[in-house]
Short mmCIF file of C-alpha atoms and ligand atoms in Angstrom, two decimals:
data_model
loop_
_atom_site.label_atom_id
_atom_site.label_comp_id
_atom_site.label_asym_id
_atom_site.label_seq_id
_atom_site.Cartn_x
_atom_site.Cartn_y
_atom_site.Cartn_z
CA MET A 22 88.98 126.10 74.80
CA LYS A 23 87.55 122.95 76.31
CA VAL A 24 88.69 119.48 75.32
CA PRO A 25 86.87 116.14 75.46
CA LEU A 26 87.57 113.68 78.27
CA ARG A 27 86.15 110.18 78.50
CA PHE A 28 86.62 107.73 81.33
CA LEU A 29 84.84 105.15 83.42
CA LEU A 30 83.44 106.87 86.52
CA ASN A 31 82.24 104.45 89.19
CA GLY A 32 81.65 101.87 86.49
CA ARG A 33 79.76 104.18 84.14
CA GLU A 34 81.18 105.67 80.95
CA VAL A 35 81.28 109.49 81.12
CA ALA A 36 82.08 112.00 78.38
CA LEU A 37 82.95 115.49 79.62
CA GLU A 38 84.35 118.70 78.15
CA VAL A 39 87.02 120.16 80.46
CA GLN A 40 89.62 122.92 80.50
CA PRO A 41 93.00 121.43 79.52
CA HIS A 42 94.49 122.42 82.88
CA ALA A 43 91.59 121.03 84.93
CA ARG A 44 92.49 118.71 87.78
CA LEU A 45 90.75 115.37 88.15
CA LEU A 46 89.24 116.88 91.33
CA ASP A 47 87.62 119.64 89.23
CA ALA A 48 86.41 117.16 86.64
CA LEU A 49 84.70 115.11 89.35
CA ARG A 50 83.18 117.94 91.37
CA ASP A 51 82.47 120.67 88.81
CA TYR A 52 81.95 118.76 85.58
CA ALA A 53 80.56 115.40 86.72
CA GLY A 54 78.76 116.84 89.75
CA LEU A 55 80.10 114.32 92.25
CA THR A 56 80.96 116.38 95.31
CA GLY A 57 81.80 113.52 97.69
CA THR A 58 85.48 114.03 96.87
CA LYS A 59 86.76 117.00 98.91
CA GLU A 60 89.44 119.62 98.45
CA GLY A 61 91.45 120.39 101.58
CA CYS A 62 94.93 121.66 100.82
CA GLY A 63 95.08 121.29 97.05
CA GLU A 64 98.76 120.37 97.40
CA GLY A 65 98.99 116.65 98.04
CA GLU A 66 99.29 116.95 101.81
CA CYS A 67 95.87 116.14 103.29
CA GLY A 68 94.35 113.33 101.21
CA ALA A 69 90.76 114.67 101.36
CA CYS A 70 90.73 114.43 97.54
CA THR A 71 91.82 110.77 97.38
CA VAL A 72 90.20 108.68 94.62
CA LEU A 73 91.27 105.46 92.91
CA VAL A 74 92.54 105.53 89.33
CA ASP A 75 92.80 102.01 87.90
CA GLY A 76 92.71 100.71 91.48
CA ARG A 77 95.49 102.96 92.83
CA ALA A 78 94.89 105.73 95.38
CA VAL A 79 95.88 109.16 94.02
CA ASN A 80 95.46 112.77 95.12
CA SER A 81 92.92 114.07 92.61
CA CYS A 82 94.10 117.64 93.37
CA LEU A 83 97.48 116.82 91.80
CA TYR A 84 96.13 114.63 89.00
CA PRO A 85 95.63 116.32 85.63
CA ALA A 86 92.09 115.48 84.49
CA LEU A 87 93.29 114.59 81.00
CA GLU A 88 95.49 111.81 82.45
CA ALA A 89 92.29 109.99 83.44
CA GLU A 90 91.38 109.50 79.75
CA GLY A 91 90.33 105.86 79.33
CA CYS A 92 90.93 105.03 83.00
CA ALA A 93 88.60 103.56 85.62
CA VAL A 94 88.04 106.15 88.35
CA LEU A 95 86.40 105.18 91.62
CA THR A 96 85.12 107.82 94.05
CA VAL A 97 83.35 107.48 97.39
CA GLU A 98 80.00 107.63 95.54
CA GLY A 99 81.03 104.45 93.73
CA LEU A 100 81.28 102.43 96.94
CA VAL A 101 77.56 102.45 97.69
CA SER A 102 75.48 99.55 96.46
CA ALA A 103 73.05 99.85 93.55
CA GLN A 104 70.23 100.16 96.10
CA GLY A 105 72.03 103.12 97.68
CA GLY A 106 73.16 101.34 100.87
CA LEU A 107 76.55 101.99 102.43
CA SER A 108 79.34 99.50 101.80
CA GLU A 109 80.64 97.40 104.71
CA LEU A 110 83.66 99.71 104.90
CA GLN A 111 81.55 102.85 105.10
CA GLN A 112 79.20 101.19 107.60
CA ALA A 113 82.22 100.37 109.80
CA PHE A 114 83.19 104.08 109.87
CA VAL A 115 79.67 104.88 111.08
CA GLU A 116 79.67 102.17 113.75
CA GLU A 117 83.19 102.73 115.07
CA GLY A 118 82.99 106.54 115.18
CA GLY A 119 85.51 106.91 112.36
CA ALA A 120 83.93 110.17 111.22
CA GLN A 121 83.22 113.33 113.16
CA CYS A 122 82.95 116.42 110.94
CA GLY A 123 83.34 114.02 108.01
CA PHE A 124 85.47 116.21 105.78
CA CYS A 125 88.40 113.80 105.64
CA THR A 126 86.16 110.74 105.51
CA PRO A 127 85.74 110.24 101.75
CA GLY A 128 89.53 110.34 101.36
CA MET A 129 90.07 108.05 104.36
CA VAL A 130 87.55 105.57 103.01
CA MET A 131 89.15 105.55 99.54
CA SER A 132 92.65 105.01 100.98
CA ALA A 133 91.22 102.19 103.08
CA ALA A 134 89.46 100.69 100.05
CA ALA A 135 92.76 100.66 98.13
CA LEU A 136 94.52 99.02 101.09
CA LEU A 137 91.86 96.32 101.59
CA SER A 138 91.84 95.44 97.90
CA GLU A 139 95.56 94.61 98.15
CA ASN A 140 95.65 93.29 101.69
CA ALA A 141 92.46 91.79 103.07
CA ALA A 142 93.81 91.43 106.63
CA PRO A 143 96.13 94.36 107.35
CA SER A 144 97.86 94.87 110.71
CA ASP A 145 97.28 98.15 112.56
CA ASP A 146 100.74 99.30 111.43
CA GLU A 147 99.84 98.55 107.82
CA ILE A 148 96.59 100.49 108.22
CA ARG A 149 98.46 103.47 109.67
CA GLU A 150 101.06 103.30 106.89
CA ALA A 151 98.32 103.37 104.26
CA LEU A 152 96.85 106.50 105.89
CA VAL A 153 100.09 108.54 106.08
CA GLY A 154 98.72 110.76 103.31
CA ASN A 155 95.32 111.35 104.95
CA LEU A 156 94.95 113.98 107.66
CA CYS A 157 92.07 114.22 110.13
CA ARG A 158 91.58 117.17 112.44
CA CYS A 159 88.85 115.59 114.57
CA THR A 160 89.04 111.92 115.42
CA GLY A 161 92.59 111.39 116.61
CA TYR A 162 92.89 108.50 114.12
CA THR A 163 92.27 105.75 116.67
CA GLN A 164 88.64 105.30 115.61
CA ILE A 165 89.61 105.46 111.94
CA VAL A 166 92.09 102.61 112.37
CA ALA A 167 89.45 100.74 114.39
CA SER A 168 86.89 101.25 111.60
CA ILE A 169 89.19 99.77 108.97
CA ARG A 170 90.19 96.90 111.24
CA ALA A 171 86.50 96.16 111.89
CA ALA A 172 85.65 96.24 108.18
CA ALA A 173 88.50 93.83 107.41
CA GLN A 174 87.43 91.45 110.20
CA LYS A 175 83.82 91.47 109.05
CA ALA A 176 84.83 90.77 105.46
CA GLY A 177 87.15 88.00 106.74
CA LYS A 178 84.29 86.36 108.65
CA ALA A 179 81.98 86.60 105.65
CA GLN A 180 84.66 84.77 103.62
CA SER A 181 85.10 81.83 105.98
CA MET B 22 97.38 129.15 85.67
CA ALA B 23 95.67 128.32 82.43
CA TYR B 24 98.02 126.26 80.35
CA ASP B 25 97.51 123.83 77.53
CA TYR B 26 98.08 120.17 78.36
CA HIS B 27 99.52 117.81 75.82
CA ARG B 28 99.92 114.07 76.31
CA SER B 29 102.87 113.03 74.14
CA GLY B 30 102.07 110.18 71.79
CA SER B 31 105.69 109.28 71.13
CA LEU B 32 109.17 110.02 72.40
CA ALA B 33 110.03 111.84 69.16
CA GLU B 34 107.06 114.13 69.63
CA ALA B 35 108.03 114.75 73.25
CA PHE B 36 111.58 115.68 72.18
CA ALA B 37 110.25 118.17 69.62
CA LEU B 38 107.84 119.80 72.07
CA ALA B 39 110.30 119.81 74.98
CA ALA B 40 112.71 121.85 72.86
CA ARG B 41 110.22 124.76 72.64
CA ASP B 42 110.71 127.46 75.23
CA ASP B 43 106.97 127.94 75.82
CA SER B 44 106.68 124.34 77.09
CA ALA B 45 107.62 122.43 80.26
CA LEU B 46 107.79 118.69 80.86
CA ILE B 47 105.49 117.03 83.35
CA ALA B 48 105.86 113.47 84.65
CA GLY B 49 103.88 112.62 87.81
CA GLY B 50 103.38 116.33 88.48
CA THR B 51 103.74 116.05 92.27
CA ASP B 52 106.52 118.66 92.36
CA LEU B 53 105.56 120.71 89.31
CA LEU B 54 101.83 121.17 89.99
CA VAL B 55 102.51 122.19 93.60
CA ALA B 56 105.18 124.69 92.42
CA LEU B 57 102.76 126.16 89.85
CA ARG B 58 99.99 126.43 92.42
CA LYS B 59 102.27 128.13 94.97
CA LYS B 60 103.48 130.41 92.16
CA LYS B 61 107.07 129.32 92.79
CA ARG B 62 107.24 128.76 89.06
CA ALA B 63 105.64 130.73 86.23
CA ALA B 64 103.10 128.69 84.26
CA PRO B 65 104.32 127.83 80.75
CA ALA B 66 101.94 128.01 77.80
CA ARG B 67 101.98 124.22 77.57
CA LEU B 68 102.72 121.22 79.77
CA VAL B 69 104.09 118.27 77.83
CA SER B 70 103.18 115.02 79.59
CA ILE B 71 105.56 112.10 79.23
CA ARG B 72 104.22 109.83 81.97
CA SER B 73 102.50 107.29 79.72
CA LEU B 74 105.25 106.69 77.17
CA PRO B 75 106.10 102.97 77.39
CA GLU B 76 109.76 103.70 76.50
CA LEU B 77 109.97 105.79 79.67
CA THR B 78 108.05 103.60 82.11
CA ALA B 79 109.68 100.20 81.53
CA ILE B 80 111.83 98.63 84.25
CA GLU B 81 114.30 96.09 82.82
CA ALA B 82 116.63 93.85 84.78
CA GLY B 83 119.68 92.85 82.73
CA PRO B 84 122.75 90.91 83.87
CA GLY B 85 124.24 92.98 86.68
CA LEU B 86 122.20 96.06 85.79
CA LEU B 87 118.75 97.46 86.50
CA ARG B 88 117.47 100.00 83.98
CA ILE B 89 114.60 102.03 85.42
CA GLY B 90 112.59 104.15 82.99
CA ALA B 91 112.59 107.79 84.15
CA CYS B 92 108.77 107.83 84.30
CA ALA B 93 108.37 104.62 86.28
CA PRO B 94 106.19 105.47 89.33
CA LEU B 95 107.86 104.84 92.68
CA THR B 96 105.26 102.20 93.60
CA GLU B 97 106.20 100.14 90.50
CA ILE B 98 109.90 100.35 91.37
CA LEU B 99 109.23 99.28 94.96
CA ALA B 100 107.26 96.28 93.68
CA GLN B 101 110.37 94.85 91.95
CA PRO B 102 111.88 92.00 94.02
CA VAL B 103 115.34 92.90 92.64
CA VAL B 104 115.05 96.36 94.19
CA ARG B 105 114.14 95.01 97.63
CA GLU B 106 116.74 92.23 97.51
CA ARG B 107 119.74 93.83 95.80
CA LEU B 108 119.22 97.58 96.27
CA PRO B 109 117.92 97.83 99.86
CA ALA B 110 119.02 101.46 100.38
CA LEU B 111 117.01 102.51 97.31
CA ALA B 112 113.97 100.56 98.54
CA GLN B 113 114.25 102.15 102.00
CA ALA B 114 114.41 105.64 100.46
CA LEU B 115 111.54 105.24 97.98
CA ALA B 116 109.29 103.74 100.66
CA VAL B 117 109.38 106.97 102.72
CA ILE B 118 108.77 109.43 99.89
CA GLY B 119 105.46 111.23 100.51
CA SER B 120 102.42 108.99 100.95
CA ARG B 121 100.91 106.06 99.03
CA GLN B 122 98.97 108.55 96.92
CA ILE B 123 102.18 110.42 96.06
CA ARG B 124 104.25 107.27 95.37
CA ASN B 125 101.56 105.92 93.05
CA VAL B 126 102.18 108.79 90.62
CA ALA B 127 105.58 110.34 91.50
CA THR B 128 108.35 109.19 89.18
CA LEU B 129 112.05 108.52 89.76
CA GLY B 130 113.04 110.87 86.93
CA GLY B 131 110.90 113.63 88.44
CA ASN B 132 112.55 113.21 91.83
CA LEU B 133 116.02 113.60 90.24
CA CYS B 134 115.17 116.31 87.64
CA ASN B 135 113.47 118.45 90.27
CA ALA B 136 116.94 118.53 91.87
CA SER B 137 115.89 119.24 95.43
CA PRO B 138 118.91 119.03 97.78
CA GLY B 139 116.82 116.56 99.80
CA ALA B 140 115.53 114.36 96.95
CA ASP B 141 115.37 111.03 98.74
CA SER B 142 116.20 108.78 95.80
CA ALA B 143 119.51 110.58 95.17
CA PRO B 144 121.76 109.38 98.04
CA PRO B 145 121.08 105.67 97.43
CA LEU B 146 121.45 106.03 93.66
CA LEU B 147 124.76 107.86 94.23
CA VAL B 148 126.18 105.09 96.42
CA TYR B 149 125.16 102.48 93.85
CA ASP B 150 127.11 104.42 91.16
CA ALA B 151 123.99 104.98 89.06
CA THR B 152 124.13 106.72 85.70
CA VAL B 153 121.37 108.68 83.98
CA GLU B 154 120.42 108.56 80.30
CA LEU B 155 119.57 111.94 78.81
CA ALA B 156 118.19 112.35 75.30
CA GLY B 157 116.81 114.99 72.99
CA THR B 158 116.65 115.97 69.34
CA GLY B 159 120.45 116.33 69.52
CA GLY B 160 121.01 112.68 70.47
CA ARG B 161 121.57 110.55 73.53
CA ARG B 162 124.20 110.65 76.28
CA GLU B 163 124.90 108.99 79.57
CA LEU B 164 126.17 110.77 82.67
CA PRO B 165 127.18 109.57 86.15
CA LEU B 166 124.47 110.76 88.55
CA SER B 167 127.23 112.47 90.58
CA GLU B 168 127.68 114.90 87.66
CA PHE B 169 123.95 115.54 87.14
CA PHE B 170 123.17 117.91 90.04
CA LEU B 171 124.49 121.47 89.66
CA GLY B 172 122.57 123.31 92.41
CA PRO B 173 119.11 123.55 93.98
CA GLY B 174 116.72 123.02 91.05
CA ARG B 175 119.64 123.00 88.58
CA THR B 176 120.81 119.99 86.61
CA ALA B 177 123.01 119.06 83.67
CA LEU B 178 119.90 118.71 81.46
CA ARG B 179 120.29 120.86 78.35
CA PRO B 180 117.26 122.77 77.04
CA GLY B 181 114.92 120.26 75.45
CA GLU B 182 116.63 117.22 76.94
CA ILE B 183 114.59 114.51 78.66
CA MET B 184 115.90 112.04 81.22
CA THR B 185 114.95 108.69 79.71
CA ALA B 186 116.30 106.21 82.28
CA VAL B 187 118.33 105.61 85.41
CA CYS B 188 120.79 102.70 85.19
CA VAL B 189 121.82 101.05 88.43
CA PRO B 190 124.64 98.48 88.50
CA LEU B 191 123.65 95.72 90.94
CA PRO B 192 126.11 95.48 93.85
CA VAL B 193 127.87 92.19 94.50
CA PRO B 194 125.82 90.01 96.88
CA SER B 195 128.36 90.51 99.71
CA ALA B 196 127.94 94.31 99.60
CA GLN B 197 125.94 95.95 102.39
CA SER B 198 123.93 99.11 101.98
CA VAL B 199 121.54 101.17 104.05
CA PHE B 200 119.64 104.48 103.83
CA GLN B 201 118.95 106.55 106.94
CA ARG B 202 116.85 109.66 107.10
CA ARG B 203 115.38 111.99 109.67
CA SER B 204 112.32 114.15 109.11
CA ARG B 205 110.13 116.07 111.56
CA VAL B 206 106.92 114.17 110.81
CA ALA B 207 105.77 111.60 108.27
CA MET B 208 105.40 113.12 104.75
CA ASP B 209 107.90 115.89 105.48
CA LEU B 210 111.05 116.29 103.40
CA ALA B 211 114.28 115.01 104.95
CA THR B 212 116.14 117.15 107.48
CA ALA B 213 119.20 115.10 106.58
CA SER B 214 119.81 111.71 105.02
CA LEU B 215 122.74 109.39 104.36
CA ALA B 216 123.16 106.33 102.16
CA VAL B 217 126.07 103.96 102.65
CA ASN B 218 127.30 101.05 100.52
CA TYR B 219 130.41 98.93 101.22
CA GLU B 220 131.96 95.50 101.31
CA LEU B 221 133.91 93.94 104.15
CA GLN B 222 136.78 91.73 102.99
CA GLY B 223 139.10 90.08 105.50
CA GLY B 224 137.98 92.56 108.13
CA VAL B 225 138.65 95.68 106.07
CA LEU B 226 136.32 97.99 104.17
CA LYS B 227 136.25 97.90 100.37
CA SER B 228 134.36 99.91 97.72
CA VAL B 229 133.05 102.36 100.30
CA ARG B 230 130.42 104.80 99.02
CA LEU B 231 128.77 107.50 101.13
CA ALA B 232 126.21 110.04 99.90
CA ALA B 233 124.25 112.64 101.84
CA GLY B 234 121.00 114.53 101.21
CA ALA B 235 119.62 117.87 102.47
CA VAL B 236 123.01 119.01 103.84
CA ALA B 237 124.40 120.88 100.80
CA PRO B 238 123.06 122.65 97.67
CA THR B 239 122.87 119.23 95.98
CA PRO B 240 122.84 115.60 97.13
CA LEU B 241 126.54 114.70 97.27
CA ARG B 242 129.12 111.93 97.62
CA LEU B 243 131.35 112.28 100.68
CA ARG B 244 134.58 111.40 98.92
CA ALA B 245 137.12 112.36 101.60
CA ALA B 246 135.38 110.17 104.19
CA GLU B 247 135.07 107.39 101.60
CA SER B 248 138.77 107.30 100.80
CA TRP B 249 139.69 107.44 104.49
CA LEU B 250 137.55 104.37 105.19
CA GLU B 251 138.77 102.43 102.16
CA GLY B 252 141.00 99.53 103.23
CA ARG B 253 140.60 100.19 106.97
CA ALA B 254 139.12 98.05 109.73
CA VAL B 255 135.96 99.33 111.41
CA ASN B 256 136.73 100.64 114.88
CA GLU B 257 135.83 103.71 116.92
CA GLU B 258 138.93 105.72 115.89
CA THR B 259 138.38 105.00 112.20
CA LEU B 260 134.75 106.03 112.45
CA ALA B 261 135.50 109.18 114.44
CA LYS B 262 137.91 110.36 111.76
CA ALA B 263 135.39 109.49 109.00
CA VAL B 264 132.70 111.52 110.77
CA GLU B 265 135.08 114.47 111.07
CA LEU B 266 135.91 114.30 107.34
CA ALA B 267 132.25 113.92 106.35
CA ARG B 268 131.29 116.96 108.42
CA GLY B 269 133.96 118.96 106.60
CA GLU B 270 132.48 118.01 103.21
CA ILE B 271 128.87 119.02 103.82
CA LYS B 272 127.51 122.58 103.76
CA PRO B 273 124.33 122.42 105.86
CA ILE B 274 122.10 125.44 106.38
CA ASP B 275 119.68 126.56 109.10
CA ASP B 276 116.03 126.35 108.02
CA LEU B 277 112.64 125.39 109.38
CA ARG B 278 113.54 121.67 109.23
CA GLY B 279 116.61 122.01 111.45
CA SER B 280 119.77 123.94 112.18
CA ALA B 281 123.10 123.47 110.41
CA TRP B 282 124.49 122.11 113.70
CA TYR B 283 121.71 119.50 114.01
CA ARG B 284 122.13 118.39 110.40
CA SER B 285 125.84 117.93 110.93
CA GLU B 286 125.15 115.89 114.08
CA LEU B 287 122.69 113.69 112.17
CA ILE B 288 125.24 112.92 109.46
CA GLY B 289 127.72 111.82 112.15
CA VAL B 290 125.16 109.59 113.85
CA PHE B 291 123.97 108.04 110.57
CA LEU B 292 127.53 107.34 109.48
CA SER B 293 128.59 105.68 112.74
CA ARG B 294 125.40 103.62 112.91
CA ALA B 295 125.73 102.40 109.35
CA PHE B 296 129.07 100.75 110.12
CA ARG B 297 128.44 99.69 113.72
CA ASN B 298 125.29 97.86 112.77
CA ARG B 299 126.99 95.97 109.94
CA LYS B 300 126.29 92.31 109.56
CA GLU B 301 129.03 90.12 111.02
CA GLY B 302 131.01 87.85 108.76
CA ASP B 303 132.97 89.11 105.79
CA ALA B 304 132.30 86.65 103.03
C1 FAD C 421 102.88 115.82 99.83
C2 FAD C 421 104.21 115.60 99.17
C3 FAD C 421 105.20 114.89 99.84
C4 FAD C 421 106.45 114.68 99.24
N1 FAD C 421 107.40 113.98 99.93
C5 FAD C 421 108.62 113.80 99.38
C6 FAD C 421 109.65 113.10 100.11
O1 FAD C 421 109.43 112.62 101.23
N2 FAD C 421 110.87 112.94 99.52
C7 FAD C 421 111.14 113.44 98.28
O2 FAD C 421 112.26 113.25 97.80
N3 FAD C 421 110.18 114.08 97.57
C8 FAD C 421 108.94 114.30 98.09
N4 FAD C 421 107.99 114.99 97.39
C9 FAD C 421 108.34 115.57 96.08
C10 FAD C 421 107.91 114.76 94.84
O3 FAD C 421 106.79 113.95 95.10
C11 FAD C 421 109.04 113.88 94.28
O4 FAD C 421 110.18 114.66 94.03
C12 FAD C 421 108.61 113.14 93.00
O5 FAD C 421 109.46 112.04 92.78
C13 FAD C 421 108.62 114.03 91.75
O6 FAD C 421 108.29 113.24 90.62
P1 FAD C 421 107.15 113.67 89.60
O7 FAD C 421 107.11 112.64 88.54
O8 FAD C 421 105.90 113.96 90.30
O9 FAD C 421 107.80 115.03 89.03
P2 FAD C 421 107.12 116.26 88.24
O10 FAD C 421 106.46 117.17 89.20
O11 FAD C 421 106.35 115.77 87.08
O12 FAD C 421 108.46 116.95 87.67
C14 FAD C 421 109.39 117.58 88.52
C15 FAD C 421 110.38 118.40 87.66
O13 FAD C 421 111.21 117.53 86.89
C16 FAD C 421 111.01 117.73 85.49
N5 FAD C 421 110.99 116.38 84.91
C17 FAD C 421 110.22 115.33 85.34
N6 FAD C 421 110.52 114.22 84.65
C18 FAD C 421 111.51 114.57 83.77
C19 FAD C 421 112.26 113.83 82.79
N7 FAD C 421 112.06 112.52 82.60
N8 FAD C 421 113.19 114.49 82.07
C20 FAD C 421 113.42 115.82 82.28
N9 FAD C 421 112.75 116.57 83.19
C21 FAD C 421 111.81 115.94 83.94
C22 FAD C 421 109.71 118.50 85.34
O14 FAD C 421 109.75 119.32 84.20
C23 FAD C 421 109.69 119.30 86.63
O15 FAD C 421 110.46 120.46 86.50
C24 FAD C 421 106.72 115.20 97.95
C25 FAD C 421 105.71 115.90 97.26
C26 FAD C 421 104.46 116.10 97.85
C27 FAD C 421 103.41 116.86 97.11
S1 FES C 422 93.22 118.37 98.59
FE1 FES C 422 94.42 116.93 97.60
S2 FES C 422 95.76 116.27 99.12
FE2 FES C 422 94.73 117.94 100.08
S1 FES C 423 86.41 113.76 110.84
FE1 FES C 423 86.81 115.91 110.76
S2 FES C 423 88.67 115.96 109.62
FE2 FES C 423 88.41 113.89 109.99
#
């Protein structure tokens, strides 16, 4: 038997009917049709499924969908501008080579978005610490850290 | 794995549902949902969620005591200045649990009730003499944390009981405490860990507390080594004897994270370092 679930998805109110045991990951991909969020391990290890719930990064594979009731959920689709352009953070991943196969990228970008919202000018160590829960099999991480550093610097310049 | 999911609206409702044998409690779910997925645990008919009950998530600092709601997420606990300033070993332990994503949802009560021998919050809470509040339809009781763990995955919780809070007496400002841990890679469970809390008065050790993780069926206090150190000055002979006693108290095993021998070595190294690196001055 399905149960109702309402929450704010990338700023828009959504009303879904989900299985009670559905994960937030399932609600996003299978019920809301947003497939940017990926499933890697399904066990909290890889971070490919990272989304923000009320501003905090969580593994959507370990997050019961029903716990999102009334919350604000942000996925990688929510970062793009209304005109469909990439955000500065996403653009930095493109420019700095922060994505190769791209499977880990939505999770990486969401972890980075959570970090930058708390700390606008993180050190490289702080960037690495924020990415402990995000695995990448391709890039070697150096370009990912560089992407986030570049995005922070660009945002810093725009501020001043 | 199709179970019903119920978000408790009140503590009373949670007590009533938790008492049913077709139901299991879920807090952050970071242990439980992984265990269900790996089929290490049979799925119950219903998961009873307690993570949003305000009575269980509050963190209250009273005079000399910090009361942490069992469902407070680790990130919230780490954000408390009193934790960083007065309970450094607890802060050091919570900061290395899982990843940001895990700490944002994992709860302190879940870490303790899951009763893993390597639960990282346990050694620091043991050296701070923490107590746990347990409650159910049958009433409320308080237990020293040292009496809570019975074996891997086994605790003193009675059927239907919920851990409601963890109470941590704040150490005197002159006390020194530290948590040390070794794991193979980031995000891995501890191979071995040790928390230490003590005071130095007139050059001798007072109120010594030692607790180890991942080296026995449960996290445990190292009481023989504690009483040996009590009242003694810190020197190499004293420490060597303490290490010998500590190694006699643990029961490490060989597994994929390390051998029994390596775990025993780690405990010795952690113990010696904790006292050698003490701050000078014995106010
Ligand atoms: C990728 C990953 C990395 C991890 N790394 C670490 C690590 O480094 N160190 C570490 O110690 N742990 C680690 N863990 C384990 C886990 O995240 C922690 O133990 C966490 O604190 C569990 O809390 P929870 O709220 O998610 O528990 P849940 O999964 O909700 O519950 C765990 C168990 O406790 C019971 N329970 C929960 N709350 C209560 C309560 N209030 N009263 C009674 N019973 C209750 C549940 O019924 C269940 O049996 C990791 C897990 C993952 C997935
Ligand atoms: S899919 Fe969620 S952490 Fe790997
Ligand atoms: S770019 Fe391929 S996994 Fe990260």
